[in-house]
Tab-separated table of C-alpha atoms in Angstrom:
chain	number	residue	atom	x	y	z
A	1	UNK	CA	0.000	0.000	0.000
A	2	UNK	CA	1.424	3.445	-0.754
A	3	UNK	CA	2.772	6.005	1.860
A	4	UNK	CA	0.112	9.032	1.769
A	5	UNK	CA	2.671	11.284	0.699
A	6	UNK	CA	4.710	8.427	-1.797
A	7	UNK	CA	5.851	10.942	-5.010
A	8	UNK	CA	5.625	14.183	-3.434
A	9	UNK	CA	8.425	16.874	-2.709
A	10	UNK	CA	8.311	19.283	0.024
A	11	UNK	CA	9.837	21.894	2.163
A	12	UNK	CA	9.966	22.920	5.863
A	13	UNK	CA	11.719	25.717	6.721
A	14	UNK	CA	12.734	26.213	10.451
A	15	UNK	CA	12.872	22.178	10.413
A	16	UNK	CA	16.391	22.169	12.023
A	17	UNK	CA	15.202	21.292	15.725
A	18	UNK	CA	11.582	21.407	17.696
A	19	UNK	CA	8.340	21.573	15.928
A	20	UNK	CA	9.890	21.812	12.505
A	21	UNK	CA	12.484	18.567	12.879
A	22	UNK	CA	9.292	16.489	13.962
A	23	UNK	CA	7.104	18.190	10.618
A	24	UNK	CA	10.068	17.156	8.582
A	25	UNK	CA	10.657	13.763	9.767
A	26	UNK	CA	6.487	12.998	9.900
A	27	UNK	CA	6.399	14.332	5.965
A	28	UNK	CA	9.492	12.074	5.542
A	29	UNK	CA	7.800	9.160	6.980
A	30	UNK	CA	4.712	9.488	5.141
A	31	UNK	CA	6.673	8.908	2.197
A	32	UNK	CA	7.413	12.483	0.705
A	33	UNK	CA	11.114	13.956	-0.083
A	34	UNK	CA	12.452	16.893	2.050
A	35	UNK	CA	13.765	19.974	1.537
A	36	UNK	CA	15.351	20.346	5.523
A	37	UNK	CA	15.635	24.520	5.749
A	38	UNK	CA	16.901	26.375	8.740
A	39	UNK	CA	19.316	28.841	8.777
A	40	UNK	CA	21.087	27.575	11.930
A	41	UNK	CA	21.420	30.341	14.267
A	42	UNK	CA	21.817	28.856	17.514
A	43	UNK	CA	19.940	31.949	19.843
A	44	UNK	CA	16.463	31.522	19.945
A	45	UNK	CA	16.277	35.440	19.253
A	46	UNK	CA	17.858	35.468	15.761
A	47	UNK	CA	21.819	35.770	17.075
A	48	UNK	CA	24.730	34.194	16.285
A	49	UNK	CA	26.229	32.775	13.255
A	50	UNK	CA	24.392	30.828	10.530
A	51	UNK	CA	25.372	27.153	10.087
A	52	UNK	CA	24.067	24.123	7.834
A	53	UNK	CA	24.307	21.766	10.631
A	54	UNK	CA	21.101	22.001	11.859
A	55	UNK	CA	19.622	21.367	8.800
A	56	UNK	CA	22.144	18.795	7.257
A	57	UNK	CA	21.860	16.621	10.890
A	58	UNK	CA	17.984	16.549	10.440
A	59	UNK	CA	18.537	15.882	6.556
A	60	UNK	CA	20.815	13.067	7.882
A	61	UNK	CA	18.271	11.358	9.950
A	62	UNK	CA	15.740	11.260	7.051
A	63	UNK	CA	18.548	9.660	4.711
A	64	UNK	CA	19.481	7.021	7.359
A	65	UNK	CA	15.926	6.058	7.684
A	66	UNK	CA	15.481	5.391	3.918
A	67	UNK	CA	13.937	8.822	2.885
A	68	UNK	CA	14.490	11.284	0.510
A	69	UNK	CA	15.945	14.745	1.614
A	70	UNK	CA	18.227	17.809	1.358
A	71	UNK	CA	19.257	20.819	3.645
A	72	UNK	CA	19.044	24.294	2.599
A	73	UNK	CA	20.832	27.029	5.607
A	74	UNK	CA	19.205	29.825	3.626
A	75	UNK	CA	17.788	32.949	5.082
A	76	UNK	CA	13.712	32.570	4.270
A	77	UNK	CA	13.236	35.998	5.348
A	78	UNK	CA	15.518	37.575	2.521
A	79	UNK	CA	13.049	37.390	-0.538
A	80	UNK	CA	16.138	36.399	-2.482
A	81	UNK	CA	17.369	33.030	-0.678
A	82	UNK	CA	13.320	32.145	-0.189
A	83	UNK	CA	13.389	31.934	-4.356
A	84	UNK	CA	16.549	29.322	-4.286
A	85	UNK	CA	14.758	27.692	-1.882
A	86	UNK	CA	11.899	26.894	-3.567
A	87	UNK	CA	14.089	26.363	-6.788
A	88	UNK	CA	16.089	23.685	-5.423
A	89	UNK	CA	13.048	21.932	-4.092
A	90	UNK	CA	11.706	22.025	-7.927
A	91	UNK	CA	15.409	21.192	-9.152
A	92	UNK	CA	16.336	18.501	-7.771
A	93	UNK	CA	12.230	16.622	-7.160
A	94	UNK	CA	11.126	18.239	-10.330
A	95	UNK	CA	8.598	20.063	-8.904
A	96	UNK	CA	7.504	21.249	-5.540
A	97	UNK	CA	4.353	19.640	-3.527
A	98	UNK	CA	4.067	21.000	-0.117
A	99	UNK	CA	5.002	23.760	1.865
A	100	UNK	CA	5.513	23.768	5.325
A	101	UNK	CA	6.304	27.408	6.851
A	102	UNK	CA	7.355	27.253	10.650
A	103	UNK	CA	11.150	29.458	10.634
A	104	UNK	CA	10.808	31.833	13.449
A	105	UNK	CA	12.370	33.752	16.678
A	106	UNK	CA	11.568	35.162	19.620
A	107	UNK	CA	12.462	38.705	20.519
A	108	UNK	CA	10.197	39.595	23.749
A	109	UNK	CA	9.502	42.628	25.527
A	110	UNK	CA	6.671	45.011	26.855
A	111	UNK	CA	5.192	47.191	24.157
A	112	UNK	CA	6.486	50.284	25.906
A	113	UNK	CA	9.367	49.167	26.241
A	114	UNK	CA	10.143	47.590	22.443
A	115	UNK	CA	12.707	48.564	20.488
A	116	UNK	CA	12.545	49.413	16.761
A	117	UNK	CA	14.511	46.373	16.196
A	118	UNK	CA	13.026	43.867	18.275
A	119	UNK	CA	9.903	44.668	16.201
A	120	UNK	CA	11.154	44.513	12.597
A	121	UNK	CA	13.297	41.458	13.275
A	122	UNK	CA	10.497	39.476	14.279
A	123	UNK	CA	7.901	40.441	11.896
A	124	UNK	CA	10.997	39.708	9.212
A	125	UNK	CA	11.227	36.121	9.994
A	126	UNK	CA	7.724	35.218	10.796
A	127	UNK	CA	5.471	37.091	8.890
A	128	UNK	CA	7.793	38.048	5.895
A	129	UNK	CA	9.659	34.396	5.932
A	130	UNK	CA	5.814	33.197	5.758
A	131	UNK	CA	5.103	35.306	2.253
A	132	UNK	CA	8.382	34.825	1.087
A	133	UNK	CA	8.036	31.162	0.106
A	134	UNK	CA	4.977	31.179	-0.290
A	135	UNK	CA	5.003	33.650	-3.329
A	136	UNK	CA	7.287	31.633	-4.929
A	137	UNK	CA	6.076	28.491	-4.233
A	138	UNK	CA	2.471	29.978	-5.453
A	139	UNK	CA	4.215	31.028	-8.688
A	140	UNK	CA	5.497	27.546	-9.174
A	141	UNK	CA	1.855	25.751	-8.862
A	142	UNK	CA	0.071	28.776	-10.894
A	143	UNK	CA	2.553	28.247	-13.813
A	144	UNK	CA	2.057	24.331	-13.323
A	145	UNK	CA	-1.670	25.047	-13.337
A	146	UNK	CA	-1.129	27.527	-16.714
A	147	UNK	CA	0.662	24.909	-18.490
A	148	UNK	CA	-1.426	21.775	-18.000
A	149	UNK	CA	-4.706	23.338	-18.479
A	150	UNK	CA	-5.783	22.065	-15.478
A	151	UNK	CA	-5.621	22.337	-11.443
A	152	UNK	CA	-2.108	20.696	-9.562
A	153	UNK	CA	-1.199	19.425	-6.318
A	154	UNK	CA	-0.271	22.270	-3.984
A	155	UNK	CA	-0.616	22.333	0.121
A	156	UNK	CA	0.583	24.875	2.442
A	157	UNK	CA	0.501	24.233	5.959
A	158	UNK	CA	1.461	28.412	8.052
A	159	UNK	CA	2.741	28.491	11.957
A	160	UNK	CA	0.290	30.848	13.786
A	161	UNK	CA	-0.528	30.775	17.627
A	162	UNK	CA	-2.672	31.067	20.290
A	163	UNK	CA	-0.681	34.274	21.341
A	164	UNK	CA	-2.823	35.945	18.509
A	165	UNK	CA	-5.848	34.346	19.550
A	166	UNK	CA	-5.941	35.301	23.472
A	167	UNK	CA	-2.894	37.376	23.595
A	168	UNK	CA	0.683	37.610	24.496
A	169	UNK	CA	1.148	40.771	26.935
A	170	UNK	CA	5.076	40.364	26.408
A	171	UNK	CA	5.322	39.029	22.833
A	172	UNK	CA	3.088	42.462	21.010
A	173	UNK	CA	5.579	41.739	18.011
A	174	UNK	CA	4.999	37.949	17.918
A	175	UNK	CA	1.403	38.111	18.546
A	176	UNK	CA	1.184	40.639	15.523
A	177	UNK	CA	3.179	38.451	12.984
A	178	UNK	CA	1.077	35.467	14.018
A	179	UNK	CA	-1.840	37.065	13.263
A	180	UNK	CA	-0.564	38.149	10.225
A	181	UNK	CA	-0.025	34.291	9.187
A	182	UNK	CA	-3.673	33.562	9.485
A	183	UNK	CA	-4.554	36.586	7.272
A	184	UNK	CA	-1.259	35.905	4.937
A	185	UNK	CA	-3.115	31.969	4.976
A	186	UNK	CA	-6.728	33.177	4.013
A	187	UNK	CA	-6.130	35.379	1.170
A	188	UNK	CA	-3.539	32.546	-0.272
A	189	UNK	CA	-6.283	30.005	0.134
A	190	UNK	CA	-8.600	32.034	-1.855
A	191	UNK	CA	-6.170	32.997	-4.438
A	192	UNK	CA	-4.525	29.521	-5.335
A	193	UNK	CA	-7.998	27.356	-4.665
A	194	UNK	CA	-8.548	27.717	-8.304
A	195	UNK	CA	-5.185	26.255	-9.202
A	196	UNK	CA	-5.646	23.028	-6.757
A	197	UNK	CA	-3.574	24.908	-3.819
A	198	UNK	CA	-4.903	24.427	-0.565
A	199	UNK	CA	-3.842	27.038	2.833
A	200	UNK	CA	-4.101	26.246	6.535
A	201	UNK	CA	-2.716	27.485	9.693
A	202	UNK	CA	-2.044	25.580	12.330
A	203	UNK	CA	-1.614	27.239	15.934
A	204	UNK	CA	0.759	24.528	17.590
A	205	UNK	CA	1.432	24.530	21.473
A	206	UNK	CA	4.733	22.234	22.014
A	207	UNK	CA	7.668	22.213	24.118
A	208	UNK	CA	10.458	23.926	22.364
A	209	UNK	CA	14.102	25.698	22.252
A	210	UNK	CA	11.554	28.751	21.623
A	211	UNK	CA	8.667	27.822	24.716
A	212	UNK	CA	11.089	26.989	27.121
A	213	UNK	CA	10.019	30.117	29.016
A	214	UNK	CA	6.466	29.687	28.600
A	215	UNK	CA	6.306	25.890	29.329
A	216	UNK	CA	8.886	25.926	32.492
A	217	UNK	CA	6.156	25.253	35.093
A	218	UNK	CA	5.044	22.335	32.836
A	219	UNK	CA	7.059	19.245	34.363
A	220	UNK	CA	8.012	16.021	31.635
A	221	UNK	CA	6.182	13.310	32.571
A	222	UNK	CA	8.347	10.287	34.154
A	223	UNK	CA	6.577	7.460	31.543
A	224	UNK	CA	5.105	8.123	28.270
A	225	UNK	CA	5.641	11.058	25.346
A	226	UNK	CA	4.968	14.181	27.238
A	227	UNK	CA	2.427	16.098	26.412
A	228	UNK	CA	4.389	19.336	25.127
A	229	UNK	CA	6.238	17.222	22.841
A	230	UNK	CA	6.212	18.376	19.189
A	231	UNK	CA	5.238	14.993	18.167
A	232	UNK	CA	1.733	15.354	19.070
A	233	UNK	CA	2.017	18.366	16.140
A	234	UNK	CA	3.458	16.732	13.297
A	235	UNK	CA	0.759	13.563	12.588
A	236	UNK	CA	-1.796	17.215	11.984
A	237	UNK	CA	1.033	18.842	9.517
A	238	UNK	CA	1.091	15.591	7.962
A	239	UNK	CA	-2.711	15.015	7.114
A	240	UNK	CA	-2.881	18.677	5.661
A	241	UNK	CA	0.090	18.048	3.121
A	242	UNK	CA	-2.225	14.903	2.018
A	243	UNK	CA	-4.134	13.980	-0.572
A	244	UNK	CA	-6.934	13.429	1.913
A	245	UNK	CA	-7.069	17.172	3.122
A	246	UNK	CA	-8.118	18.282	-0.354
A	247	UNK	CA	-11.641	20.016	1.365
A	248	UNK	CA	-9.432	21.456	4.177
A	249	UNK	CA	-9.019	24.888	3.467
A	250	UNK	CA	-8.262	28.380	4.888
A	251	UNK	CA	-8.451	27.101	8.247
A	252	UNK	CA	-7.006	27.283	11.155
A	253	UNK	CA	-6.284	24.467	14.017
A	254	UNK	CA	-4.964	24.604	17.493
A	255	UNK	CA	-3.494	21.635	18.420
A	256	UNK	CA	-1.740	19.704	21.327
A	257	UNK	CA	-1.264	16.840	23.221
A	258	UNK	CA	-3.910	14.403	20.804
A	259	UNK	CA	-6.103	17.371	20.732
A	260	UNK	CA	-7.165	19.163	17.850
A	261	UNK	CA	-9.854	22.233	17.464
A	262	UNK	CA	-11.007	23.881	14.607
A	263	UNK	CA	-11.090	27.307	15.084
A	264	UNK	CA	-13.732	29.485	13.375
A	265	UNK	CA	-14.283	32.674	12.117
A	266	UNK	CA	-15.319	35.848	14.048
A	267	UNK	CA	-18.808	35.788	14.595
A	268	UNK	CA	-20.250	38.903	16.007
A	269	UNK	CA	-21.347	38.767	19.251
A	270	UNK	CA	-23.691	41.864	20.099
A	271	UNK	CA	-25.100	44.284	17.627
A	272	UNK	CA	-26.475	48.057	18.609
A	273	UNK	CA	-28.201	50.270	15.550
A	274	UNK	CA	-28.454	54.145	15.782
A	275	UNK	CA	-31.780	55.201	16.192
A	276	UNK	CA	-30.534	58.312	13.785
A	277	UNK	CA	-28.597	58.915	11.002
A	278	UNK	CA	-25.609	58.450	13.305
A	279	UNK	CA	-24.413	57.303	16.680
A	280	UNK	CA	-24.055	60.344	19.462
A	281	UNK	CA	-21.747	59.785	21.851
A	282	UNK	CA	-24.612	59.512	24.346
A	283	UNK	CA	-26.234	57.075	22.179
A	284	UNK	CA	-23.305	54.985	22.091
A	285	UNK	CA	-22.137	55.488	26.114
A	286	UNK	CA	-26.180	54.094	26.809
A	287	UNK	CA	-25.377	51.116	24.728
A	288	UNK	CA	-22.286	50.089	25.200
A	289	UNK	CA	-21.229	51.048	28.720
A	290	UNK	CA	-24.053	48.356	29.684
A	291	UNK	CA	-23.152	45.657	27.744
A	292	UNK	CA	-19.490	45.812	29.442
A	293	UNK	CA	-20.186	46.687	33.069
A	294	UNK	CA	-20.455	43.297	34.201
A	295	UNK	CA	-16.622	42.427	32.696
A	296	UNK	CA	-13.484	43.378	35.240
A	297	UNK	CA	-11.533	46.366	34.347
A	298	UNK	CA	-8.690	45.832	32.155
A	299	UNK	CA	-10.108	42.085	30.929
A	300	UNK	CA	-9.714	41.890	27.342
A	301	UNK	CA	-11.799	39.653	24.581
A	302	UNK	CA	-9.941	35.964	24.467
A	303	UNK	CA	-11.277	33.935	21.828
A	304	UNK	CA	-9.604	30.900	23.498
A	305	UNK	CA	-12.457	31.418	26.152
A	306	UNK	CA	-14.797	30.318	23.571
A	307	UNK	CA	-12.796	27.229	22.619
A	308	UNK	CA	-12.406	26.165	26.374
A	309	UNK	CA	-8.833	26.553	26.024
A	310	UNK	CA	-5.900	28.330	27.700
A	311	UNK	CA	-3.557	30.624	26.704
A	312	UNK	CA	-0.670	29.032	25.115
């Protein structure tokens, strides 16, 4: 019986350690060939010096298990290095299948306290790194598409997080580039649907080089695969990069610890008209002022409330 992903190519950039080393390996095992990208810094924050290792050990591990793979160091948030990414992938598979975007680094601090740096950097990797490859991996299938006369076999599978669903009162940069993905993820999923492309997000909660911080309370389990690990992740990356996820799209999934929710859109919640042409501010203090006085000061809107979940 065939692997679910027997034939295919793909790519998964940050796939040098954590969440992205388990995505590659899953893909791997499923039967595809990997492109292993990460551009090897070893600070968690962007810093120090770029290396192939990373990528290259992973790369390693897919070879020694009989699969198919190469590793790319490249930088995915230079628009540049994101193109020879995607044309190696196509060069050497002869063509590129799925897309896997999860490169990304931390740089926290308190809004008022951010520096112009800390922002840019972040957004750079994560939200930027997200539309690099994926504009040239969307040229690839839209040229496919063009030259066949008919629709081709694209996935891509975006990193978001739950810090842009409930918030992340240290992480304003983060929290802004994740919720960039989703957008980045719904407008791709509604441009390339027509070619056979399919776009999802998935907002992962795992234990990490990157969550160490946030997960420190979180003790490992003595038996058994803990909970955190980015295992539990990978199975979900893996169904949306198959041919079995071909109705999944422009969605977006939290998911942990053999639990998976499907998140879904805004709904509104309450809705006041003007009695007049337009709202007075009297008009709108009478409406609104009520519908929030029984919520404590300073408590903000959490959509993981809805989903019964917490903040991750």
């Amino acid at each position: 019986m065939p692997l679910p992903l027997e034939g295919l190519s793909a790519i998964v950039t940050g796939a040098g350690r954590g969440l992205g080393r388990a995505e590659a390996l899953e893909l791997a095992r499923l039967g595809a060939a990997v492109v292993v990208n990460d551009h090897g810094q070893p600070g968690r924050d962007g810093s120090g010096e770029a290396s192939a290792g990373p990528a290259e050990q992973v790369a390693q591990e897919i070879r020694a298990a009989g699969g198919k793979a190469l590793a790319h160091c490249g930088d995915i948030a230079d628009f540049a290095q994101a193109g020879e990414l995607v044309d190696l992938a196509v060069t050497e598979f002869g063509k590129l299948d799925v897309l896997v975007n999860n490169a990304g680094i931390l740089r926290d601090r308190m809004v008022f306290s951010m520096t112009e740096d800390e922002w840019d950097s972040v957004i750079r990797v994560h939200l930027k790194g997200h539309f690099n490859t994926t504009r040239f991996a969307a040229a690839h299938w839209r040229e496919r598409s063009k030259a066949a006369g008919a629709a081709v076999y694209g996935r891509i599978v975006n990193t978001s997080s739950e810090a842009f669903l409930a918030g992340s009162a240290g992480q304003p940069n983060y929290a802004a580039a994740k919720g960039g993905i989703v957008g980045l993820t719904t407008s791709t999923a509604l441009a390339l649907a027509r070619y056979g492309v399919t776009a999802n997000a998935i907002c992962p909660r795992a234990r990490t080089r990157m969550t160490e911080d946030v997960f420190a309370g979180f003790g490992r389990p003595d038996e058994g695969l803990d909970p955190l690990a980015p295992e539990h992740v990978a199975p979900l990356v893996g169904y949306l990069a198959s041919p079995a996820a071909a109705r999944v799209n422009g969605q977006l999934l939290v998911v942990h610890g053999g639990m998976v929710a499907i998140v879904e859109r805004p709904r509104v919640r309450a809705r006041f008209d003007s009695k007049q042409d337009t709202f007075t501010y009297d008009e709108l203090d009478a409406l609104l002022t009520p519908h929030y006085a029984d919520r404590p000061a300073g408590e903000t809107f959490a959509a993981a409330e809805v989903l019964g979940l917490k903040r991750g």
